[in-house]
N, CA and C of each residue as an Amber inpcrd file, in Angstrom:
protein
   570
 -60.9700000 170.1550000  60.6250000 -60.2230000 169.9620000  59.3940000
 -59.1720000 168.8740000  59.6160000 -58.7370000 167.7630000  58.9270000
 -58.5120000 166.5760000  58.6290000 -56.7010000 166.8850000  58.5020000
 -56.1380000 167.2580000  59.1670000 -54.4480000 167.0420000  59.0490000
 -54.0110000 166.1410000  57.5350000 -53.0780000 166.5330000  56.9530000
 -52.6270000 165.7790000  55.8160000 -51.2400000 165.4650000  56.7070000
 -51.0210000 163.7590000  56.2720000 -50.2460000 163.2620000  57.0530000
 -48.6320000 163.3530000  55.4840000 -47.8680000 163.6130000  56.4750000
 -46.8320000 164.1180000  55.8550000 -46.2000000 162.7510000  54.9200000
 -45.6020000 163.0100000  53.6860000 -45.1310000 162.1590000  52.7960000
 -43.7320000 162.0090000  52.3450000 -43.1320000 160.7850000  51.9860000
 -41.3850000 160.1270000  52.6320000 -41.3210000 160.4530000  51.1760000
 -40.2320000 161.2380000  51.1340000 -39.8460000 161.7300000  49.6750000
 -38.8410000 161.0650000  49.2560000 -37.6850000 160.5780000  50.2340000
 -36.3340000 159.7510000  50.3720000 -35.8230000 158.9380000  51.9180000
 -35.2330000 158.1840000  51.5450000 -34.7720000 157.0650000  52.6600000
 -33.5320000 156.8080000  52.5540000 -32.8160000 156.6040000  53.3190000
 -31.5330000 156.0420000  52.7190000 -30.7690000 155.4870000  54.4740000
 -30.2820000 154.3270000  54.5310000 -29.9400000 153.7780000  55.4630000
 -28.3800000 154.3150000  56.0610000 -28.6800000 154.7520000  57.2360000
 -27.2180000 155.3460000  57.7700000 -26.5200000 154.1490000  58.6850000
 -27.0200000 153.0290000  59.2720000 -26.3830000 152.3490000  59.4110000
 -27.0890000 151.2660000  59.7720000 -26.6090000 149.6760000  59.8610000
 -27.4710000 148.9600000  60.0740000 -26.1440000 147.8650000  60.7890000
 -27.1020000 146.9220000  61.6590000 -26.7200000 145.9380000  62.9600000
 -27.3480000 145.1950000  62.7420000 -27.3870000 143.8250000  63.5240000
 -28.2920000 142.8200000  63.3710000 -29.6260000 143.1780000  63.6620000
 -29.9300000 143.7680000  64.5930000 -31.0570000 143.8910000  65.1660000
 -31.9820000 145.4240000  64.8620000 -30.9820000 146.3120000  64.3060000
 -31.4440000 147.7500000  64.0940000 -31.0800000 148.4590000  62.9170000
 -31.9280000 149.4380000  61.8740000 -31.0010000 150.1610000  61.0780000
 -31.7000000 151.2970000  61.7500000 -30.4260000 152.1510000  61.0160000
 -30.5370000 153.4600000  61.4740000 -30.8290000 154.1540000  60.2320000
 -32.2830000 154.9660000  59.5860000 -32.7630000 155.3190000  58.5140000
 -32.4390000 157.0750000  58.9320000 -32.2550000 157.6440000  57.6690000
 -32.9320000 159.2340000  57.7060000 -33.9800000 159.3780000  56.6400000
 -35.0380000 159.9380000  56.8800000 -35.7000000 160.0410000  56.3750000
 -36.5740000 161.5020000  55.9150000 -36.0480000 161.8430000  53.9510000
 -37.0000000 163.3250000  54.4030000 -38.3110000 163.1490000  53.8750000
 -38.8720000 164.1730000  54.7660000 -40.4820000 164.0870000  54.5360000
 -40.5580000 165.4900000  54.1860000 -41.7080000 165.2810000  52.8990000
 -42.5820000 166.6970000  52.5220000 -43.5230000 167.0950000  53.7000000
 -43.7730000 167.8660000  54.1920000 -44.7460000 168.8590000  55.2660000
 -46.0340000 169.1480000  54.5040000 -46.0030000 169.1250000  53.2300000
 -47.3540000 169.5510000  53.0250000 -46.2210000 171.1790000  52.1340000
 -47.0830000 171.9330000  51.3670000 -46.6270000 173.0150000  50.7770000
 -44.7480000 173.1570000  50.0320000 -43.9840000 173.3910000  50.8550000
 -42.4580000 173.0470000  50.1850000 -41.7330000 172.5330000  51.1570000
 -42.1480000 172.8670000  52.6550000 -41.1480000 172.4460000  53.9360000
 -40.9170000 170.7230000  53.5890000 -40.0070000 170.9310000  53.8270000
 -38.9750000 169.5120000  54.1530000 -38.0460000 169.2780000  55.1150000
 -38.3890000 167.9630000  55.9880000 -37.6290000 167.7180000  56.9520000
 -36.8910000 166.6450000  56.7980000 -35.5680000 166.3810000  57.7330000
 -35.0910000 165.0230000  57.6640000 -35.4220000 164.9650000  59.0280000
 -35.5500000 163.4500000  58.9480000 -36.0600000 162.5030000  60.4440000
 -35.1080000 161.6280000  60.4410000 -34.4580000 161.2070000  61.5260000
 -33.5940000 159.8190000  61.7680000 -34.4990000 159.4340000  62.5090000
 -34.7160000 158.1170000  62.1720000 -35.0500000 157.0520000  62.8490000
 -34.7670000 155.4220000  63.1620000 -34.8760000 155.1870000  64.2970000
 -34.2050000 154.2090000  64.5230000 -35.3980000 152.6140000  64.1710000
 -34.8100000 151.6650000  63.4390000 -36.3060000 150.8360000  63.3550000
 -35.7470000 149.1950000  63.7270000 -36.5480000 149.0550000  64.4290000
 -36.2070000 147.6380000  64.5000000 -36.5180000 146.5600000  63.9290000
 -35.1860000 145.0770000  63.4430000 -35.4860000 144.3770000  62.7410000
 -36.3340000 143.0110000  63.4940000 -36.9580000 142.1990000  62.4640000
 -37.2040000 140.9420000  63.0570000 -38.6140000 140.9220000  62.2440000
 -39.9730000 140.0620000  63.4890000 -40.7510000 139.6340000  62.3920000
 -42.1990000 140.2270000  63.8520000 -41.5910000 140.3910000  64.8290000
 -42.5190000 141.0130000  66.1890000 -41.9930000 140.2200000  66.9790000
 -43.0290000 140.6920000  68.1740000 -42.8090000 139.6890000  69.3580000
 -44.0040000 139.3680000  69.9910000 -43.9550000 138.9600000  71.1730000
 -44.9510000 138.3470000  72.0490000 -44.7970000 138.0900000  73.9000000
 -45.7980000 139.0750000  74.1950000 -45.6880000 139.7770000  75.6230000
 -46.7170000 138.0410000  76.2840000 -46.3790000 137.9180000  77.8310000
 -47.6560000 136.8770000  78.3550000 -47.5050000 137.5670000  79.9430000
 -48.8730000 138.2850000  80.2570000 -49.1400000 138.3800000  81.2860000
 -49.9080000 137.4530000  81.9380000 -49.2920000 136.2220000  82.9480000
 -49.8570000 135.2670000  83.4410000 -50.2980000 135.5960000  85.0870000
 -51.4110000 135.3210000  85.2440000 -52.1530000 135.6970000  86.5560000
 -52.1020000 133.7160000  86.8610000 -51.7480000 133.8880000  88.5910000
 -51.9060000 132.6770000  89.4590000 -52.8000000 132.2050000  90.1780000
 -52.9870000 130.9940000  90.5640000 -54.3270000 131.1510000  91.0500000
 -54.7560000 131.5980000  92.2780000 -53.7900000 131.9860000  93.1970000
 -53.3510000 133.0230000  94.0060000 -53.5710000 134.6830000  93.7950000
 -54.0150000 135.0180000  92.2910000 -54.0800000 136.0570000  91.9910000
 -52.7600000 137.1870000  92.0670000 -52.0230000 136.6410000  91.5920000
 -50.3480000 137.1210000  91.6600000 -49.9610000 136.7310000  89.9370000
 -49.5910000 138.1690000  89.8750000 -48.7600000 138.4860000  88.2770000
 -47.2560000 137.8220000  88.4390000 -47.0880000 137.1910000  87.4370000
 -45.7430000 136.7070000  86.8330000 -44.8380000 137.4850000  86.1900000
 -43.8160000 138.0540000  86.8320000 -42.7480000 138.9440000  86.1800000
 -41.5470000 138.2970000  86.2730000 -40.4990000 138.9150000  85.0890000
 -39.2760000 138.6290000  85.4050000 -38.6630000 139.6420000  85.6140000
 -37.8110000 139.7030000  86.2590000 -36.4190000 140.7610000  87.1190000
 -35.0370000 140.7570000  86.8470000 -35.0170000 141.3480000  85.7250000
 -33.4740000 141.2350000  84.8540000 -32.8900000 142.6120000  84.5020000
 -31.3830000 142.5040000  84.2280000 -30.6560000 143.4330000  83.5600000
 -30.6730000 143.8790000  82.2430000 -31.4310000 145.1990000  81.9250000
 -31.2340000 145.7910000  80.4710000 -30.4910000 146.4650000  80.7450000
 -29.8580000 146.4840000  79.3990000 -28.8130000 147.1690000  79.0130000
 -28.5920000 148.9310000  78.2460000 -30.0480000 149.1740000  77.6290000
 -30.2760000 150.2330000  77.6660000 -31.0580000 151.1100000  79.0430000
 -31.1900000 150.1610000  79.5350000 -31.8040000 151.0400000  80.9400000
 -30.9280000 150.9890000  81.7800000 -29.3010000 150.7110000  81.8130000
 -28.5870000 150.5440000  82.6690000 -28.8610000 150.0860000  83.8910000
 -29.6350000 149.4520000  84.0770000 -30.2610000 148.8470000  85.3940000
 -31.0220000 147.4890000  85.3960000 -31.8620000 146.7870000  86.4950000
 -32.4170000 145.8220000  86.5720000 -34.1040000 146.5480000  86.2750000
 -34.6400000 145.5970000  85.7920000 -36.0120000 145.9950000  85.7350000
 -37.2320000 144.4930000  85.6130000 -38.1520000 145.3090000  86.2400000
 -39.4820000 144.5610000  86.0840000 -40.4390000 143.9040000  84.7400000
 -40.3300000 143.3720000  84.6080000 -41.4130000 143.3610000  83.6460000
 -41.9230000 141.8460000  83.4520000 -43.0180000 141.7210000  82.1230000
 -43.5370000 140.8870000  81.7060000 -42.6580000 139.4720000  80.8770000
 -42.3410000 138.3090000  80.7970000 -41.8340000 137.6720000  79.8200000
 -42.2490000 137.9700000  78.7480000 -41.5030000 138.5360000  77.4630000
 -41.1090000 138.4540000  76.2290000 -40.2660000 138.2850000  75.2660000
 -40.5530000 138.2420000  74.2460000 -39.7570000 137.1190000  73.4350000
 -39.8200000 137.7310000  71.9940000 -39.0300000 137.7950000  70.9210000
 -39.3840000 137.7460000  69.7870000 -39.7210000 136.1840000  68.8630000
 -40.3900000 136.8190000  67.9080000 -40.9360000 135.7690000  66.9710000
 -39.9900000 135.0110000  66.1460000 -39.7330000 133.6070000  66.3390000
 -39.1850000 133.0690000  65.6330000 -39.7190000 132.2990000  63.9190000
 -38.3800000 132.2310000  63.0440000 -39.3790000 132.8770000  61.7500000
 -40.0800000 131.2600000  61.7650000 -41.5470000 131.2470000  60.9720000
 -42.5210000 130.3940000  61.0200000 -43.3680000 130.2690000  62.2160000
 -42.6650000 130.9220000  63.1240000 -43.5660000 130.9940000  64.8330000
 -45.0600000 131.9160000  64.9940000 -45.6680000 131.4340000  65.0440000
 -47.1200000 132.3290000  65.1940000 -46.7200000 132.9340000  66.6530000
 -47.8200000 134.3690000  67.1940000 -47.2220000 134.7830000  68.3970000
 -47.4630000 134.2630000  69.5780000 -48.9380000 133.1900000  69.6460000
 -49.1290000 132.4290000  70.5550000 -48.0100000 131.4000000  70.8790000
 -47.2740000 130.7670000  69.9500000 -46.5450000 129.6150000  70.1150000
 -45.4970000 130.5380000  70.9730000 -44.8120000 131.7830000  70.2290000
 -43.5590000 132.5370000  71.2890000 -44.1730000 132.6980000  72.2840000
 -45.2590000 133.3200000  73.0560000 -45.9710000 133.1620000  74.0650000
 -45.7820000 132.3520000  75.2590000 -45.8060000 131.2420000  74.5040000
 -45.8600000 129.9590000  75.3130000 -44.2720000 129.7380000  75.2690000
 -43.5820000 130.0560000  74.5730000 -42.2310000 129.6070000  74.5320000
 -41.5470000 130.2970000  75.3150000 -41.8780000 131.5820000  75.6030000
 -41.2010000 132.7640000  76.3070000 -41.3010000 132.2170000  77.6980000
 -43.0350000 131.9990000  77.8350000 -42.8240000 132.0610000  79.3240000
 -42.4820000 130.7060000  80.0990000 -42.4190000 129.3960000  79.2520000
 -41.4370000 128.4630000  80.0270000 -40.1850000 128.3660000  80.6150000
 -39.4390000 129.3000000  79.1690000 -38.5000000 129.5460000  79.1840000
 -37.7280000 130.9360000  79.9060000 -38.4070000 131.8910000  80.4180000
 -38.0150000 132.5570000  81.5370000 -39.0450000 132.4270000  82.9650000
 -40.0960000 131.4560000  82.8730000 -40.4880000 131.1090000  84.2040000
 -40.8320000 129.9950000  84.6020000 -40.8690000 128.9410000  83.9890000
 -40.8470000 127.2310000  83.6620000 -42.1720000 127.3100000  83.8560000
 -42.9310000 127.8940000  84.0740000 -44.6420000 128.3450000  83.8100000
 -45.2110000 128.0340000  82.2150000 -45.8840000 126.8610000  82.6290000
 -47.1970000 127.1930000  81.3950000 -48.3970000 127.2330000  81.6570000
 -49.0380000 128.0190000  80.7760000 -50.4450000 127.9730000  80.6730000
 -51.6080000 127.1510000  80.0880000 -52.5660000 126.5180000  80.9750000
 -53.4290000 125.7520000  80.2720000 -54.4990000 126.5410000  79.2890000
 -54.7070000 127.7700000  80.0890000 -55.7180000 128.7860000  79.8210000
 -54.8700000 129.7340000  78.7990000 -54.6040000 130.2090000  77.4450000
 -53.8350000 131.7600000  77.3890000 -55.1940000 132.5260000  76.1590000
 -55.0820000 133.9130000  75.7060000 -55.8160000 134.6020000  75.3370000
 -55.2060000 135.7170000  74.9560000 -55.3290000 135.8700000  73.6330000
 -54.8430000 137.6330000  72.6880000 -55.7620000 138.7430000  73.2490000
 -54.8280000 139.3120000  74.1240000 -55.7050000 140.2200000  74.4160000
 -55.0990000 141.8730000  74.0400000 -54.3270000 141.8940000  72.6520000
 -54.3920000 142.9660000  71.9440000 -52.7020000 143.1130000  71.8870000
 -52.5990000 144.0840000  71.2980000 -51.3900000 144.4460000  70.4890000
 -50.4630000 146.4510000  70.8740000 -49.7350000 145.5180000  71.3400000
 -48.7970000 146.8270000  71.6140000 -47.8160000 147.1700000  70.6240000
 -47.4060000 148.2760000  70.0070000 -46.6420000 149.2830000  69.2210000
 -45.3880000 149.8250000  70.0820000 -44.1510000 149.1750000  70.1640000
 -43.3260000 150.3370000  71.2010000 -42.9560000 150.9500000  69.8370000
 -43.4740000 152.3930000  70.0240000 -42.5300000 153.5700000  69.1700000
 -42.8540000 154.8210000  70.1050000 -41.9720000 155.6960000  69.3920000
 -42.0240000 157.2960000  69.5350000 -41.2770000 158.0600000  68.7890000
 -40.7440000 158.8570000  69.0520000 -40.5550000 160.1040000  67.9390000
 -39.3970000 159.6550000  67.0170000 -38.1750000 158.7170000  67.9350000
 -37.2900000 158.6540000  66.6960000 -36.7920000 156.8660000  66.9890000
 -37.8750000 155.8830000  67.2830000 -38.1130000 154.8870000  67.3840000
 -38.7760000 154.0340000  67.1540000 -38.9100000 153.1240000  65.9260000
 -39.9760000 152.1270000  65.6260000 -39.4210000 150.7340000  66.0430000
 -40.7170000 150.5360000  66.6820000 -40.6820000 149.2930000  67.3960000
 -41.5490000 148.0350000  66.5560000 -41.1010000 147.3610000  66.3040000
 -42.0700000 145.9340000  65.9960000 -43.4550000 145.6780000  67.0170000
 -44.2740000 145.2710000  66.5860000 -45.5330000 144.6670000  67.0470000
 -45.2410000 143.6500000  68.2070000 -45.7630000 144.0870000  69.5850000
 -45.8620000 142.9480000  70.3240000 -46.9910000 142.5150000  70.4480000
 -47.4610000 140.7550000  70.0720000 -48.8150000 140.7220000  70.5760000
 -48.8380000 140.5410000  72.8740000 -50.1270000 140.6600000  72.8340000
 -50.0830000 140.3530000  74.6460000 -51.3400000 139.3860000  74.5550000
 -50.9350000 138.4090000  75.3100000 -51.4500000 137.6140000  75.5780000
 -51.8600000 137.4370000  77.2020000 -53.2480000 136.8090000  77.6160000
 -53.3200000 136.5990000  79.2350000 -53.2600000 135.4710000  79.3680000
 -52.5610000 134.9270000  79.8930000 -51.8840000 133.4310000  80.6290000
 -52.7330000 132.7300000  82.2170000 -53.3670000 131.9830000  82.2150000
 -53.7640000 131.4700000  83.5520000 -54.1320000 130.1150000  83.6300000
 -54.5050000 129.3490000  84.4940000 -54.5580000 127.8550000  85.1630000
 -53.0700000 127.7070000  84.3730000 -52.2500000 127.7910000  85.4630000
 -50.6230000 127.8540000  85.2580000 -50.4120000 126.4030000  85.3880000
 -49.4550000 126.2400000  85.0050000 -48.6080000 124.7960000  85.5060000
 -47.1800000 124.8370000  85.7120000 -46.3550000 124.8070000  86.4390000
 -44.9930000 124.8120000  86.9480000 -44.1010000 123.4380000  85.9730000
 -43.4420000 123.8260000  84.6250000 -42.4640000 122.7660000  84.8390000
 -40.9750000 122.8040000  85.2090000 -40.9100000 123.5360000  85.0920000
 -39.9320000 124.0640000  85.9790000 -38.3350000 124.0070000  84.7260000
 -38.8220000 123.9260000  83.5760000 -38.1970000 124.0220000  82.4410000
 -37.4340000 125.2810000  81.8990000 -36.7550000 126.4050000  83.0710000
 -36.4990000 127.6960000  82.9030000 -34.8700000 127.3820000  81.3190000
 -35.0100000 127.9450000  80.6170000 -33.8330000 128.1570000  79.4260000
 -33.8550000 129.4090000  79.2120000 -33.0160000 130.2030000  80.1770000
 -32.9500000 131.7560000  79.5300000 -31.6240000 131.5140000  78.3800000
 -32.2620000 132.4770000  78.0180000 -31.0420000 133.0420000  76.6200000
 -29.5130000 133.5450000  77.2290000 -28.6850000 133.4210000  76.7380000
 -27.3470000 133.9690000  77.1660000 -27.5470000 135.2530000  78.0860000
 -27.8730000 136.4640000  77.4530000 -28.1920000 137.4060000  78.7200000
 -28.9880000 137.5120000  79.6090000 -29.8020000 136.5890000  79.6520000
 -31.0930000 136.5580000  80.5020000 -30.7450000 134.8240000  81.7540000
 -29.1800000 134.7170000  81.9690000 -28.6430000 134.0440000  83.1370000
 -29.1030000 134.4410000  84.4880000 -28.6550000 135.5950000  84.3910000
 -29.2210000 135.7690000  86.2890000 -30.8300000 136.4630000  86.5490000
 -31.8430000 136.3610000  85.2750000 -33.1930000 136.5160000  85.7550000
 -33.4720000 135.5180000  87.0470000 -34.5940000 136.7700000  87.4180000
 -35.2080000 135.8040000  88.4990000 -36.8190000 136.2650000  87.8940000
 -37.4740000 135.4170000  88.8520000 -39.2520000 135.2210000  88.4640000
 -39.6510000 135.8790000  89.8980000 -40.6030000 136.5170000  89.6980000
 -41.1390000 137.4290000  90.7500000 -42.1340000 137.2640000  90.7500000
 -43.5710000 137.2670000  91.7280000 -44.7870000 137.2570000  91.4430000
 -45.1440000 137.8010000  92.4140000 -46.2690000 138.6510000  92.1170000
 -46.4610000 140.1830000  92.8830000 -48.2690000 140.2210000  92.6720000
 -48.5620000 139.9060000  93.5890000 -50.3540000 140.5760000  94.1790000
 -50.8400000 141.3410000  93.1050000 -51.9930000 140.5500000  92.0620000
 -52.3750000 142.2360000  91.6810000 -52.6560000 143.1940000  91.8470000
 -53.2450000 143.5040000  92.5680000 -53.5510000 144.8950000  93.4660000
 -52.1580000 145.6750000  93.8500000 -51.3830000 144.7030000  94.4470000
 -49.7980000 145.5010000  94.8900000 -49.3370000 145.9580000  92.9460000
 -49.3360000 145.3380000  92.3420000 -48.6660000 145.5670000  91.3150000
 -49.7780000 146.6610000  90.6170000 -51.4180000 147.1630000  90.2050000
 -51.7120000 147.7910000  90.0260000 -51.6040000 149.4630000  90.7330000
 -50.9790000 149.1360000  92.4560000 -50.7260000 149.8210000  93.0460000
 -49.1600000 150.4140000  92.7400000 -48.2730000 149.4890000  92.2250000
 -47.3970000 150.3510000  91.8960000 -46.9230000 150.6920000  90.8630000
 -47.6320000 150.4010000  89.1740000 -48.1130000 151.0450000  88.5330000
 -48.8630000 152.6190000  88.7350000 -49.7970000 152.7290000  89.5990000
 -50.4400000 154.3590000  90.2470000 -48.9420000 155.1920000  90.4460000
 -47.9590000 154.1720000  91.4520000 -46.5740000 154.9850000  92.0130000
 -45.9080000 155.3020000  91.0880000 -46.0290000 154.7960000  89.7860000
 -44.8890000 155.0880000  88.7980000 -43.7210000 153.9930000  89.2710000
 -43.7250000 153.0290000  89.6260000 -42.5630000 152.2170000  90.5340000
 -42.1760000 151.0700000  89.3620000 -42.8820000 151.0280000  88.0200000
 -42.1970000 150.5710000  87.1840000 -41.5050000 151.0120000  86.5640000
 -40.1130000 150.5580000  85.6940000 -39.2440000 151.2310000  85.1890000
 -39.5170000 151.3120000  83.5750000 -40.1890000 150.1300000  82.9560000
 -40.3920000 150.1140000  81.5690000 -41.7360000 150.5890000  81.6010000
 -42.2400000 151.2870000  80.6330000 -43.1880000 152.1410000  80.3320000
 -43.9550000 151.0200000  80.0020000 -43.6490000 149.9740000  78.5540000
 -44.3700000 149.1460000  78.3100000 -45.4440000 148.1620000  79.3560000
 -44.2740000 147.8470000  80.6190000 -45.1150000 147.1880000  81.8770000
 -46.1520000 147.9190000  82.4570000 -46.1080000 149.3370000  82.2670000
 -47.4510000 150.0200000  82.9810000 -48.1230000 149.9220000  81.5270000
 -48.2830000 149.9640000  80.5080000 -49.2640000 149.7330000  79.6090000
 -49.9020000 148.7270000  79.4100000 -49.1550000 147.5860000  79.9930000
 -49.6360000 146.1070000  79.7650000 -50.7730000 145.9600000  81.2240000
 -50.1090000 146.7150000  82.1710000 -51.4390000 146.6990000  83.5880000
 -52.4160000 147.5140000  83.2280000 -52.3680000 148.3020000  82.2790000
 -53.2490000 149.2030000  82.1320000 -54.6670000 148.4300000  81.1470000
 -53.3690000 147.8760000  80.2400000 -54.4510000 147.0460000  79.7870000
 -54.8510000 145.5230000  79.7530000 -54.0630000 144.7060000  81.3960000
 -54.6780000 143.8710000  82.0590000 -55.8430000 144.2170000  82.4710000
 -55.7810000 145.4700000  83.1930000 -57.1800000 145.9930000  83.5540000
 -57.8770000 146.2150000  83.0940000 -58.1260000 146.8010000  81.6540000
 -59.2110000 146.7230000  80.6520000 -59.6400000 145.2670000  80.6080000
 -59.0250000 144.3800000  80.0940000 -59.5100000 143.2600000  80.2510000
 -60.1980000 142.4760000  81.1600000 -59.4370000 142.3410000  82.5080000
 -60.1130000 141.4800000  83.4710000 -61.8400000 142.6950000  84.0510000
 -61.7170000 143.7920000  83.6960000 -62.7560000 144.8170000  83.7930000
 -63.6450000 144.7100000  83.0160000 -63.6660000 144.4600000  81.9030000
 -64.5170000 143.9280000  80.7350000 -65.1580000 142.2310000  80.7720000
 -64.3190000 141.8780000  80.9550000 -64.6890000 140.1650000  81.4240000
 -65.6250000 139.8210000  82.2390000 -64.8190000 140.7850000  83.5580000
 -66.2490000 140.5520000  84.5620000 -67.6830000 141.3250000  84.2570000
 -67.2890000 142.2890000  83.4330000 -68.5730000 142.8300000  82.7310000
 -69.8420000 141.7920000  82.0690000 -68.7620000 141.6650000  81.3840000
 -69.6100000 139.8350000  80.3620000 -69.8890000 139.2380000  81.2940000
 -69.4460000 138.8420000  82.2030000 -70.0480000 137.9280000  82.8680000
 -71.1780000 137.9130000  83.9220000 -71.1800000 139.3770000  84.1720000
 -72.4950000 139.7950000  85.4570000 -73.6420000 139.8460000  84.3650000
């Protein structure tokens, strides 16, 4: 039997920032129950993830300070969409600009959702990045001064993905589904 997906009866904005409002939202349950939901949603237009492989076979990460994770963390260059920017062009813009890396080779290889229960996230597309070129053109953004560029073995980095040794959830989803990809590829191709 087919779940009836619950319906937004009212909205009303509890607070809003440049980058975030803060909605409550009640929803009918189906029969008379009614709930309120806060949720948090984010503004903008998406973004755009680039996992670039070397020809060394070494992933391209950057190693910076977030601020909601109170810590330094791993991950992929990304970027949001600037308005008129398709997500390939941020793609390419992201990753010069936090690894002076471009790609001759890049490829959509699907679309990530960060949400959960009281978080909507904008659309990131992911893209795979390879036959690199170094210009060495790094322009981080004001908070993104003391990144550094890391590049890590795939195998070591699928290996510590297994460990849980990433800190953003999103970066083990993006290996998860590097690996769908480069797994499928070589499929096509045998």
């Amino acid at each position: 039997m087919k779940q009836k997906s619950p319906k937004m009866i009212a909205e009303r904005v509890l607070c809003e920032t440049e980058k975030f409002r803060l909605v409550a939202r009640e929803m009918g349950l189906g029969t008379d129950m009614r709930e309120t939901w806060e949720i948090v949603e984010q503004k903008g237009i998406g973004g755009a993830r680039c996992i670039a492989l070397t020809e060394k076979n070494e992933l391209i990460f950057v190693y910076e300070y977030r601020a909601a994770a109170e810590k330094y963390v791993l991950r992929f260059p990304t970027g949001a969409l600037h308005e008129g920017e398709n997500p390939k062009e941020a793609a390419l813009r992201e990753m010069e600009e936090e690894t002076g890396f471009l790609p001759k080779q890049i490829e959509h290889i699907g679309t990530l959702l960060p949400t959960g229960g009281y978080f909507k996230g904008l659309p990131l597309s992911v893209f795979f990045a390879s036959d690199l070129v170094e210009t060495g053109k790094v322009k981080p953004d004001l908070g993104e001064v003391d990144m550094e560029v890391r590049k890590i073995p795939l195998q070591k980095a699928y290996r510590m993905m297994e460990n849980l040794e990433f800190d953003d959830s999103s970066t083990i989803h993006l290996l998860v589904m590097l690996k769908k990809y480069l797994r499928d590829k070589e499929k096509a191709a045998s």
